[in-house]
Short mmCIF file of C-alpha atoms and ligand atoms in Angstrom, two decimals:
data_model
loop_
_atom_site.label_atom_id
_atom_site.label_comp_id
_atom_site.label_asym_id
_atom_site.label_seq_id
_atom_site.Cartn_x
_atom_site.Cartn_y
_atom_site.Cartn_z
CA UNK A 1 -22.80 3.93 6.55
CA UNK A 2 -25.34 1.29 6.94
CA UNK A 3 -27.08 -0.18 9.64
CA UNK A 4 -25.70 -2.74 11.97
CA UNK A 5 -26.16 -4.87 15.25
CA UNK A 6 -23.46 -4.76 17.81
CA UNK A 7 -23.13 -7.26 20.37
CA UNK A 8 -20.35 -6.75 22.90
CA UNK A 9 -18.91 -10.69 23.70
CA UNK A 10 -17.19 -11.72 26.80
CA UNK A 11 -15.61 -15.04 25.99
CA UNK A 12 -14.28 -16.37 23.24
CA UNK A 13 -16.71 -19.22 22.03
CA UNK A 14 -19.56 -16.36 22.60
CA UNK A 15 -17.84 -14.35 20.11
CA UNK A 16 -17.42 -17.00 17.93
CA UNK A 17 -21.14 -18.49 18.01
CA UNK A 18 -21.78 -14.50 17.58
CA UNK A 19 -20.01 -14.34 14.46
CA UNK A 20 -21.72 -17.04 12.84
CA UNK A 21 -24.11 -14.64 10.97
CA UNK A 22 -23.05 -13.57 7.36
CA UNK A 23 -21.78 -10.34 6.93
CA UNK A 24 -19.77 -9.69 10.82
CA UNK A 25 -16.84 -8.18 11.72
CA UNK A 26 -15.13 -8.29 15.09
CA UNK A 27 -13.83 -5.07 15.93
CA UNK A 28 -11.31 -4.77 18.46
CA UNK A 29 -9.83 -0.93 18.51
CA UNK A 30 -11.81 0.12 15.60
CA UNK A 31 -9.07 1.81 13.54
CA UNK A 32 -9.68 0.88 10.59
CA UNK A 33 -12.59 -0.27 10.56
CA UNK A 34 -14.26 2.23 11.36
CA UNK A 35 -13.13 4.39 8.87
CA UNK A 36 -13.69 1.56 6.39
CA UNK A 37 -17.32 1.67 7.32
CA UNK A 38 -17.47 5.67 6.89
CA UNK A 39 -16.55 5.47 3.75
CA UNK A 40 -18.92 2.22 2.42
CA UNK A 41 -16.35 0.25 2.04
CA UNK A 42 -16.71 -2.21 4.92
CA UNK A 43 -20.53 -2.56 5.59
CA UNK A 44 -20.67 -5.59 8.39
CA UNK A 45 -25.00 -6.25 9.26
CA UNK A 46 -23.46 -7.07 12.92
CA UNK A 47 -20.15 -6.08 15.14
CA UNK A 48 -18.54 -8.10 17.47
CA UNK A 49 -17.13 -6.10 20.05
CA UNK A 50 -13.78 -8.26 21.09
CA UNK A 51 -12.05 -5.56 23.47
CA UNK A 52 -13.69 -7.91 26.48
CA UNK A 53 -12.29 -11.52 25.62
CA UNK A 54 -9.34 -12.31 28.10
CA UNK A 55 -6.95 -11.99 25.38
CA UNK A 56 -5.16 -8.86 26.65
CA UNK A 57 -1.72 -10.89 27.96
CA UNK A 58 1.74 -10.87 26.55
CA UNK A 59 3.03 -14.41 28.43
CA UNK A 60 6.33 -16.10 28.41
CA UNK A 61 5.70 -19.97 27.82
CA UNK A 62 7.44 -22.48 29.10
CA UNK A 63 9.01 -23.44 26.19
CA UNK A 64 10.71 -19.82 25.75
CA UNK A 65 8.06 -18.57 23.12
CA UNK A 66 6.70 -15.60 23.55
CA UNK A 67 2.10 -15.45 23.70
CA UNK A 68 0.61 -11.75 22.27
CA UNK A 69 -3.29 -12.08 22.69
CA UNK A 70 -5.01 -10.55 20.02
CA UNK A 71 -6.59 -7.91 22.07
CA UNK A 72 -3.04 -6.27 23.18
CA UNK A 73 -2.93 -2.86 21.76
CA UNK A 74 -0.15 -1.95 20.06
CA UNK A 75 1.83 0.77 22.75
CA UNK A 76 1.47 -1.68 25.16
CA UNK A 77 3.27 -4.68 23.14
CA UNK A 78 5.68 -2.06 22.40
CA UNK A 79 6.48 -1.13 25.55
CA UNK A 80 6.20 -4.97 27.34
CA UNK A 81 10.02 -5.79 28.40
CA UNK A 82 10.17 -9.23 27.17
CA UNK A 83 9.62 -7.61 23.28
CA UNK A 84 12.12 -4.72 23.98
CA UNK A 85 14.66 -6.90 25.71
CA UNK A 86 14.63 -10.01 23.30
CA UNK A 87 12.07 -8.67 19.87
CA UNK A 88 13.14 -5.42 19.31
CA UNK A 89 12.50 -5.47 15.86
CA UNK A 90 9.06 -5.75 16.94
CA UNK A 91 8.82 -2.92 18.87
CA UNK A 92 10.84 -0.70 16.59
CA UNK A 93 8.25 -1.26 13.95
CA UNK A 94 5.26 -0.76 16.32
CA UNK A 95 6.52 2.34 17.41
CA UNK A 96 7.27 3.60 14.02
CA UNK A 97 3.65 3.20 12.72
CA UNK A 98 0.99 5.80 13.30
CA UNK A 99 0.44 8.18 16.23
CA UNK A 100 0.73 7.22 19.80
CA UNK A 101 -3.17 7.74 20.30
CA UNK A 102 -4.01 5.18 17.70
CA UNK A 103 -0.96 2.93 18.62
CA UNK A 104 -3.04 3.11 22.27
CA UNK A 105 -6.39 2.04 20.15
CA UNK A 106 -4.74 -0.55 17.76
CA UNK A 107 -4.62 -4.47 18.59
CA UNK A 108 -2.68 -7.37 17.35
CA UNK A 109 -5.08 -9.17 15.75
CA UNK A 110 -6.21 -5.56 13.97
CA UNK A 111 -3.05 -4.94 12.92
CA UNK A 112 -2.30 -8.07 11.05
CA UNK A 113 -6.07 -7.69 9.90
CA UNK A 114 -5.92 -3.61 8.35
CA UNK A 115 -6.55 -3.35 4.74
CA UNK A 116 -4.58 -1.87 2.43
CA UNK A 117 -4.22 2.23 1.74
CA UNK A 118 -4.92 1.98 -1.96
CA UNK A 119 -6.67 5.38 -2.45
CA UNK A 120 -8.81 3.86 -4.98
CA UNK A 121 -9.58 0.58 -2.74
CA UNK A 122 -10.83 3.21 -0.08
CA UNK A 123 -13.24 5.36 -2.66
CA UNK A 124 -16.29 3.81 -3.41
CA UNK A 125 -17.22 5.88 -6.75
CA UNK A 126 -13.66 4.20 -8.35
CA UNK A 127 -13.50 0.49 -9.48
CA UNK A 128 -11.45 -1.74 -7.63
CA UNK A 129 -11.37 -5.39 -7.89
CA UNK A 130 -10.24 -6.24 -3.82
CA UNK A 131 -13.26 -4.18 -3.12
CA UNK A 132 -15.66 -5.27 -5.53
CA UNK A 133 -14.27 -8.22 -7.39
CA UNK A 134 -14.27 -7.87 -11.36
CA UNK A 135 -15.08 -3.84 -11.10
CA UNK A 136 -11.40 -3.61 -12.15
CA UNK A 137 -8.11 -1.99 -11.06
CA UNK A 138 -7.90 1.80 -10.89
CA UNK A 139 -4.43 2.05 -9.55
CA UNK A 140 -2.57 0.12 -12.39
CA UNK A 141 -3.27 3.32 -14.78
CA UNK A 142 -3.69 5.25 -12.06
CA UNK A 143 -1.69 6.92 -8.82
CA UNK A 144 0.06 4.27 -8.02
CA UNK A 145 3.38 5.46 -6.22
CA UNK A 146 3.08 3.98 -3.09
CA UNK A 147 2.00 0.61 -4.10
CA UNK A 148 3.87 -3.08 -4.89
CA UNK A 149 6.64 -3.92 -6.60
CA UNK A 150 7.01 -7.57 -5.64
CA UNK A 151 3.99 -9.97 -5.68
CA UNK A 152 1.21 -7.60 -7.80
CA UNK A 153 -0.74 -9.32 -10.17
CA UNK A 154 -2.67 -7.76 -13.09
CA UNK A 155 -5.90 -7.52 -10.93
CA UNK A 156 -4.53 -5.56 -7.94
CA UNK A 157 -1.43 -3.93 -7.26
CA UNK A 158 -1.61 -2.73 -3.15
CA UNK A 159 0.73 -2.82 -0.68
CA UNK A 160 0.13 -4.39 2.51
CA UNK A 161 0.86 -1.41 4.65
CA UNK A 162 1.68 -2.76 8.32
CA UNK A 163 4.76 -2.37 9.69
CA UNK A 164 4.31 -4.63 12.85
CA UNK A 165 3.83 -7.54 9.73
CA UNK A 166 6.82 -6.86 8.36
CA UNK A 167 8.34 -6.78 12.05
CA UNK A 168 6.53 -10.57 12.35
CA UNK A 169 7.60 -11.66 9.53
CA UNK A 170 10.98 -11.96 10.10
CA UNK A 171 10.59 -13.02 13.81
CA UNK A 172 8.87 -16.38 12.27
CA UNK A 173 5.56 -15.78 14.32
CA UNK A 174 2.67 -18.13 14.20
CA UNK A 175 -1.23 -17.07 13.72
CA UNK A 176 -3.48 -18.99 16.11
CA UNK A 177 -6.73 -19.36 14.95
CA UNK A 178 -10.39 -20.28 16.66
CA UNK A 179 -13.54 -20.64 14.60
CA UNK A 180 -16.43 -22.89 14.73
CA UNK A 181 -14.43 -25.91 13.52
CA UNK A 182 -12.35 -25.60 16.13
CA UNK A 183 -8.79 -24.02 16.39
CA UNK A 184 -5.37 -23.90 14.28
CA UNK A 185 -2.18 -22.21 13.82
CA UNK A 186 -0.59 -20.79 10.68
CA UNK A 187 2.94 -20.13 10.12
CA UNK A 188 2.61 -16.01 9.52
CA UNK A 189 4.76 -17.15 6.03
CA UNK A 190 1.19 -19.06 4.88
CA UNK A 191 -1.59 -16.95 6.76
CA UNK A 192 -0.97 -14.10 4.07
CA UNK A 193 -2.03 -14.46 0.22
CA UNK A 194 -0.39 -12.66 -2.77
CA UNK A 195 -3.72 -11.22 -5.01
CA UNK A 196 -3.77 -13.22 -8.27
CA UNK A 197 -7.14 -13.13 -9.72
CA UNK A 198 -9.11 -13.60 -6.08
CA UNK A 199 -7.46 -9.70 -4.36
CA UNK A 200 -10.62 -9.76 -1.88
CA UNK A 201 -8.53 -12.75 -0.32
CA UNK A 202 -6.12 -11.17 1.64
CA UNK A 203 -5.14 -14.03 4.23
CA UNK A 204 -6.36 -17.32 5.03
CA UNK A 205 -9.11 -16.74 7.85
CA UNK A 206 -12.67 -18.19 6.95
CA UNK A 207 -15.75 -16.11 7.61
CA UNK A 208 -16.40 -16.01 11.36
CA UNK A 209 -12.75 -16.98 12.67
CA UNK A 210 -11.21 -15.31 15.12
CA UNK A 211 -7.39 -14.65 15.56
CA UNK A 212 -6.83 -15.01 19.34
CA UNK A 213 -2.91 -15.20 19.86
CA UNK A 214 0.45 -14.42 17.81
CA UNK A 215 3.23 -16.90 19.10
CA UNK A 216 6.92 -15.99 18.95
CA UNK A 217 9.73 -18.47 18.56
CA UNK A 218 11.92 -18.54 21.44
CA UNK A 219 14.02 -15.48 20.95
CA UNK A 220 17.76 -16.06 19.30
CA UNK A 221 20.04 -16.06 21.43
CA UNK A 222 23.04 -13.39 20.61
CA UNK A 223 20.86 -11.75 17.66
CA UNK A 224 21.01 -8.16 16.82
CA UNK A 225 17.65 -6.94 15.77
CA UNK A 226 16.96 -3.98 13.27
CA UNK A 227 13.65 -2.13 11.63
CA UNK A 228 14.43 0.34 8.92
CA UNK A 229 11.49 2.52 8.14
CA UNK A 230 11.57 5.08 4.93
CA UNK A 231 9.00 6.83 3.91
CA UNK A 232 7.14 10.59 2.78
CA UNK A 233 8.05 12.31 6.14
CA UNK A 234 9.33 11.15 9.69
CA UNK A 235 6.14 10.13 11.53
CA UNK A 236 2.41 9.24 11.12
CA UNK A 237 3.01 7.80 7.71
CA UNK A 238 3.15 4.40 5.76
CA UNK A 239 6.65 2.77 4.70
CA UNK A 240 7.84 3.63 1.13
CA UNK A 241 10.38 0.71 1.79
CA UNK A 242 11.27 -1.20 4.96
CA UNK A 243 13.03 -3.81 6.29
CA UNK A 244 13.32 -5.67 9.26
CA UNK A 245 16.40 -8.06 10.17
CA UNK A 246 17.06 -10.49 12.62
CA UNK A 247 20.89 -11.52 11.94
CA UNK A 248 23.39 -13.69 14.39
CA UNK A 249 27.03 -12.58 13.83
CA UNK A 250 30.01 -14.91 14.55
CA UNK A 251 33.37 -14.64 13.96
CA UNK A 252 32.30 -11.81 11.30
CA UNK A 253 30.41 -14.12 9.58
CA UNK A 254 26.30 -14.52 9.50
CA UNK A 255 25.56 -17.57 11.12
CA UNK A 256 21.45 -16.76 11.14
CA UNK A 257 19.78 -13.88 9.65
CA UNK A 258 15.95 -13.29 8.75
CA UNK A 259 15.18 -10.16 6.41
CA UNK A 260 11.71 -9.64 5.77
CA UNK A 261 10.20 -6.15 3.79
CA UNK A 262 7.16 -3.48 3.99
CA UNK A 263 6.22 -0.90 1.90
CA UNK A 264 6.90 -3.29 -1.35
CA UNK A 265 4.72 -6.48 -1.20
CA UNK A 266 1.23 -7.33 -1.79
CA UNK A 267 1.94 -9.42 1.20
CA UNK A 268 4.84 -9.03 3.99
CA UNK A 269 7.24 -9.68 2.37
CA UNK A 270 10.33 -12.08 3.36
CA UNK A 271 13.20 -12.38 1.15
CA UNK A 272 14.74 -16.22 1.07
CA UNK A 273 17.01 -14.48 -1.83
CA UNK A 274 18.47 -12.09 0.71
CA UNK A 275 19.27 -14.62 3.33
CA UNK A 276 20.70 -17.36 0.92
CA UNK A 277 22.58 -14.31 -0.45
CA UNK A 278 23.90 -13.68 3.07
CA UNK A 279 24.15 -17.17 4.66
CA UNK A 280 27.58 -18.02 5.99
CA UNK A 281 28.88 -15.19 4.46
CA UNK A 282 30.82 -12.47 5.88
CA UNK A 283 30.27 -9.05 7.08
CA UNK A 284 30.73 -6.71 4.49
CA UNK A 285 29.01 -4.05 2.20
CA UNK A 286 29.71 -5.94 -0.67
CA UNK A 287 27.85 -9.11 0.32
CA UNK A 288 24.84 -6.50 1.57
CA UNK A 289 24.53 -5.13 -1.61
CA UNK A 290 24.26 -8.61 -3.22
CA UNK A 291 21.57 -9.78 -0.58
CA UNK A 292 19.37 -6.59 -1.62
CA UNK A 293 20.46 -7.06 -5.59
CA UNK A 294 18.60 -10.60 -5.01
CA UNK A 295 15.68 -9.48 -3.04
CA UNK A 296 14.30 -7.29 -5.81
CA UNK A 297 15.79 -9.72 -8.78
CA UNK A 298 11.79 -9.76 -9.55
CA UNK A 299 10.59 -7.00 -8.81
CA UNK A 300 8.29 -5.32 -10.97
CA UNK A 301 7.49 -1.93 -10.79
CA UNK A 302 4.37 0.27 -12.02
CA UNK A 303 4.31 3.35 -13.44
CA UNK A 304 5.31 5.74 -11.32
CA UNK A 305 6.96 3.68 -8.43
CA UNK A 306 10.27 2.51 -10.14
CA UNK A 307 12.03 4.69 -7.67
CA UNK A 308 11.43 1.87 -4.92
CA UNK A 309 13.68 -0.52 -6.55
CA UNK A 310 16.53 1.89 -5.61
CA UNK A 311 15.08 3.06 -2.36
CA UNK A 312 14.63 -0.74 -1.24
CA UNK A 313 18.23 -1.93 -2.06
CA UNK A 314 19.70 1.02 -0.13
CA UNK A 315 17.10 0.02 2.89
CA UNK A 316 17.85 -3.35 2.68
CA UNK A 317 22.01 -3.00 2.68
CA UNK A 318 21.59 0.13 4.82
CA UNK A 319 19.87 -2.40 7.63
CA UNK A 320 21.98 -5.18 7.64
CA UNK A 321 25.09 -2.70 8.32
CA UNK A 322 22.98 -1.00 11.04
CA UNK A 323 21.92 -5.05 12.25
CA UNK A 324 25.55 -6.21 12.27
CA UNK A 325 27.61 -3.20 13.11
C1 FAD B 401 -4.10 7.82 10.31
C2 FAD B 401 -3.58 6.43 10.43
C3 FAD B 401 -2.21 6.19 10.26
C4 FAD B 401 -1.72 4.90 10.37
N1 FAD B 401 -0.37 4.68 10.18
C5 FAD B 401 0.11 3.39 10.26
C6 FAD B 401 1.49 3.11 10.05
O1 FAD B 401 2.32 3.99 9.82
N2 FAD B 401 1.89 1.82 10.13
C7 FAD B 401 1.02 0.80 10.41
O2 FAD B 401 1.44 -0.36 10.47
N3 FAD B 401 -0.27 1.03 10.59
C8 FAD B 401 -0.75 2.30 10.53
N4 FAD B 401 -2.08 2.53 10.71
C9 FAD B 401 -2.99 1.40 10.82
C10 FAD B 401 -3.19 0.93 12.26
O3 FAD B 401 -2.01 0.28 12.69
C11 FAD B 401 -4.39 -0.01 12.23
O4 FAD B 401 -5.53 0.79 12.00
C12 FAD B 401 -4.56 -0.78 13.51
O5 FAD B 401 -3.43 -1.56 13.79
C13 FAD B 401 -5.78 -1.68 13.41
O6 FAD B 401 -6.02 -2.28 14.66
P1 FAD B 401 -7.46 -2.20 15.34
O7 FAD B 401 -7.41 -3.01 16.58
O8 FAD B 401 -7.91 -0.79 15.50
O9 FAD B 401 -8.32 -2.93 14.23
P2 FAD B 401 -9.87 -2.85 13.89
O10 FAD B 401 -10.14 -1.62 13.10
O11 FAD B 401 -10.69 -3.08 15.12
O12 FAD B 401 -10.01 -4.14 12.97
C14 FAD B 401 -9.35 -4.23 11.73
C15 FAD B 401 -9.81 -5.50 11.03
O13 FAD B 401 -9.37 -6.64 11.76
C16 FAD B 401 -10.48 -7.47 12.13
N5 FAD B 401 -10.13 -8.00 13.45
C17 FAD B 401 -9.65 -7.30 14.50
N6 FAD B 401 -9.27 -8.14 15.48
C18 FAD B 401 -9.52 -9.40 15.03
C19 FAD B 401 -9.34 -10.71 15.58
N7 FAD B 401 -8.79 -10.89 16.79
N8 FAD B 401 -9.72 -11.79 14.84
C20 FAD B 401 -10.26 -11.62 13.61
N9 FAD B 401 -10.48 -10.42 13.04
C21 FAD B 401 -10.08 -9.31 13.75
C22 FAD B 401 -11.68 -6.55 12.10
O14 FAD B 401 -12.88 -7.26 11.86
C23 FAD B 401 -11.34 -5.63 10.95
O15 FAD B 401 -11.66 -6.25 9.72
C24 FAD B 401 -2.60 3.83 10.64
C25 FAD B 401 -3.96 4.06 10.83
C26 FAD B 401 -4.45 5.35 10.72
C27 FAD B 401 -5.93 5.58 10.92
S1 SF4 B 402 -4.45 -1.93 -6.50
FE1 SF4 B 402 -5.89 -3.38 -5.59
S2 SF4 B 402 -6.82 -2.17 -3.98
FE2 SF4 B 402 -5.93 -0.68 -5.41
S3 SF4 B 402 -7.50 -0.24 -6.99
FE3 SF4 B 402 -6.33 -1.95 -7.74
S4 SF4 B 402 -7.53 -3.72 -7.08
FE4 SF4 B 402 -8.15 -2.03 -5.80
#
């Protein structure tokens, strides 16, 4: 590990003056980052401690959205009773990732922010083009089991691993944004970026922005809410394949549904193929198996990871019966 400054900030703009150096990280509960910076992979000159910023509040807004500050770990988001009662998708995913001691450490704005489990990306002797752009890709000849099927490129091939993305992805959420230009807010379908030949670019932040609240749509009203996790073994592991629906059901037919998939994209993946596929259409296992036929029309697996085409279509129709029973 090399050596760093840390300055501990207590409001936002401080943070954000703060940051204006080259080379720093915010770090909120340190999960990752940490580790990142054990093993060389991260090495920030200066932290920015954000656990002190008053963005620690899950608020209902007038309008009926829902405001998650970027500093709200991830048991407590959970657990709040405005995200069990009308986002359960989100809290089914939170609670399916990790352990509860690091779901007590992790934050929003970390969680949206944690880099990819690549094994390669995370050793510093192996090359890796997200890591050290040009070096190469290690995984595409490599061990590549757990990584993409949908969105790789020929320069990098990981997964992004969060489930509470996936989770956010289908509720529609918006980024908000605050850096020395001022602030903005990204539609969570935009913030994200598939590699191509630039993997090091995993979203759209600039150097020195901060993410300071996730914004929920008004919840739907009547929808039935589903996150399907599968994966090595039943807890403290990454998704193999996951889905998370949001559907409306009326009269047997789906009037609204969202489906949106982990474990498989370079990027959170949402499926407009599975919910044209599914659009108006009635309940039935027939039309589920369609929707997931369409979600991996282009997928494209690696060498030793074609088994996720077939584990993804079963998670896919396996959640929408579960979402619309
Ligand atoms: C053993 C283990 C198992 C895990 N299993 C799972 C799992 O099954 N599913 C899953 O989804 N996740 C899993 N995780 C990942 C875990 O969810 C993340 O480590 C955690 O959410 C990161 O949050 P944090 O607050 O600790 O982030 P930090 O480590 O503090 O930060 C992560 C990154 O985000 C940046 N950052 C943080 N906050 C902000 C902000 N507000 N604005 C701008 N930049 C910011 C930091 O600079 C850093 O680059 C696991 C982690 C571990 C260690
Ligand atoms: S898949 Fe991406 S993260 Fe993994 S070795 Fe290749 S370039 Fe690096």
């Amino acid at each position: 590990m090399e050596t760093f400054t840390y300055t501990k900030a207590t409001g936002v703009q401080q943070a954000i003056q703060a940051a204006g150096q080259s080379q720093t990280r915010f770090i909120a509960g340190g999960t990752t980052l940490l580790d990142l910076m054990k093993l060389n992979v991260e090495r920030p000159s200066q932290l920015v401690d954000i656990n002190r910023l008053p963005l620690d509040q899950v608020e209902k807004l007038p309008d009926g959205r829902l405001r998650i500050g970027a500093t709200v770990r991830n048991s407590d988001l959970a657990h709040h009773p405005s995200v069990e009662s009308d986002y359960s998708v989100l809290s089914q995913a939170l609670l399916s990732g990790a352990s509860a001691q690091l779901r007590n450490m992790a934050t929003t704005g970390g969680n949206l922010l944690q880099r990819t489990r690549c094994m390669y990306f995370r050793n510093d002797a192996m090359a890796c083009n997200k890591r050290t752009p040009g070096s190469g890709c290690s995984a595409i000849e490599g061990d590549n089991r757990t990584l993409a099927i949908l969105g790789a490129s020929k320069d990098c091939i990981a997964t992004n691993p969060s489930d509470m993305n996936v989770a956010l992805t289908a509720l529609e959420a918006t980024i908000h944004i605050q850096g020395a230009k001022g602030e903005r807010e990204v539609p969570i379908g935009d913030f994200f970026l598939v590699p191509g030949n630039t993997p090091q670019r995993e979203n759209v932040l600039e150097p020195g922005e901060l993410i300071t609240f996730v914004t929920l749509p008004a919840p739907k009203a009547g929808s039935k809410q589903i996150y399907l996790k599968l994966r090595d073994r039943a807890s403290y592991e990454f998704a193999l394949s996951s889905a998370a629906i949001v559907a409306v059901v009326s009269n047997g037919k789906l009037e609204f549904v969202r489906v949106a998939l982990g474990g498989l994209g370079t990027k959170p993946w949402r499926s407009l193929e599975a919910e044209r596929a599914l659009h108006g259409k009635t309940r039935d296992g027939r039309v589920f198996r369609q929707a997931a036929e369409a979600a991996l029309h282009g997928a494209q697996p690696q060498s030793e990871n074609g088994f996720k085409v077939q584990l993804a279509k079963r998670c896919i129709t396996h959640a929408l019966t579960l979402a619309t029973a």
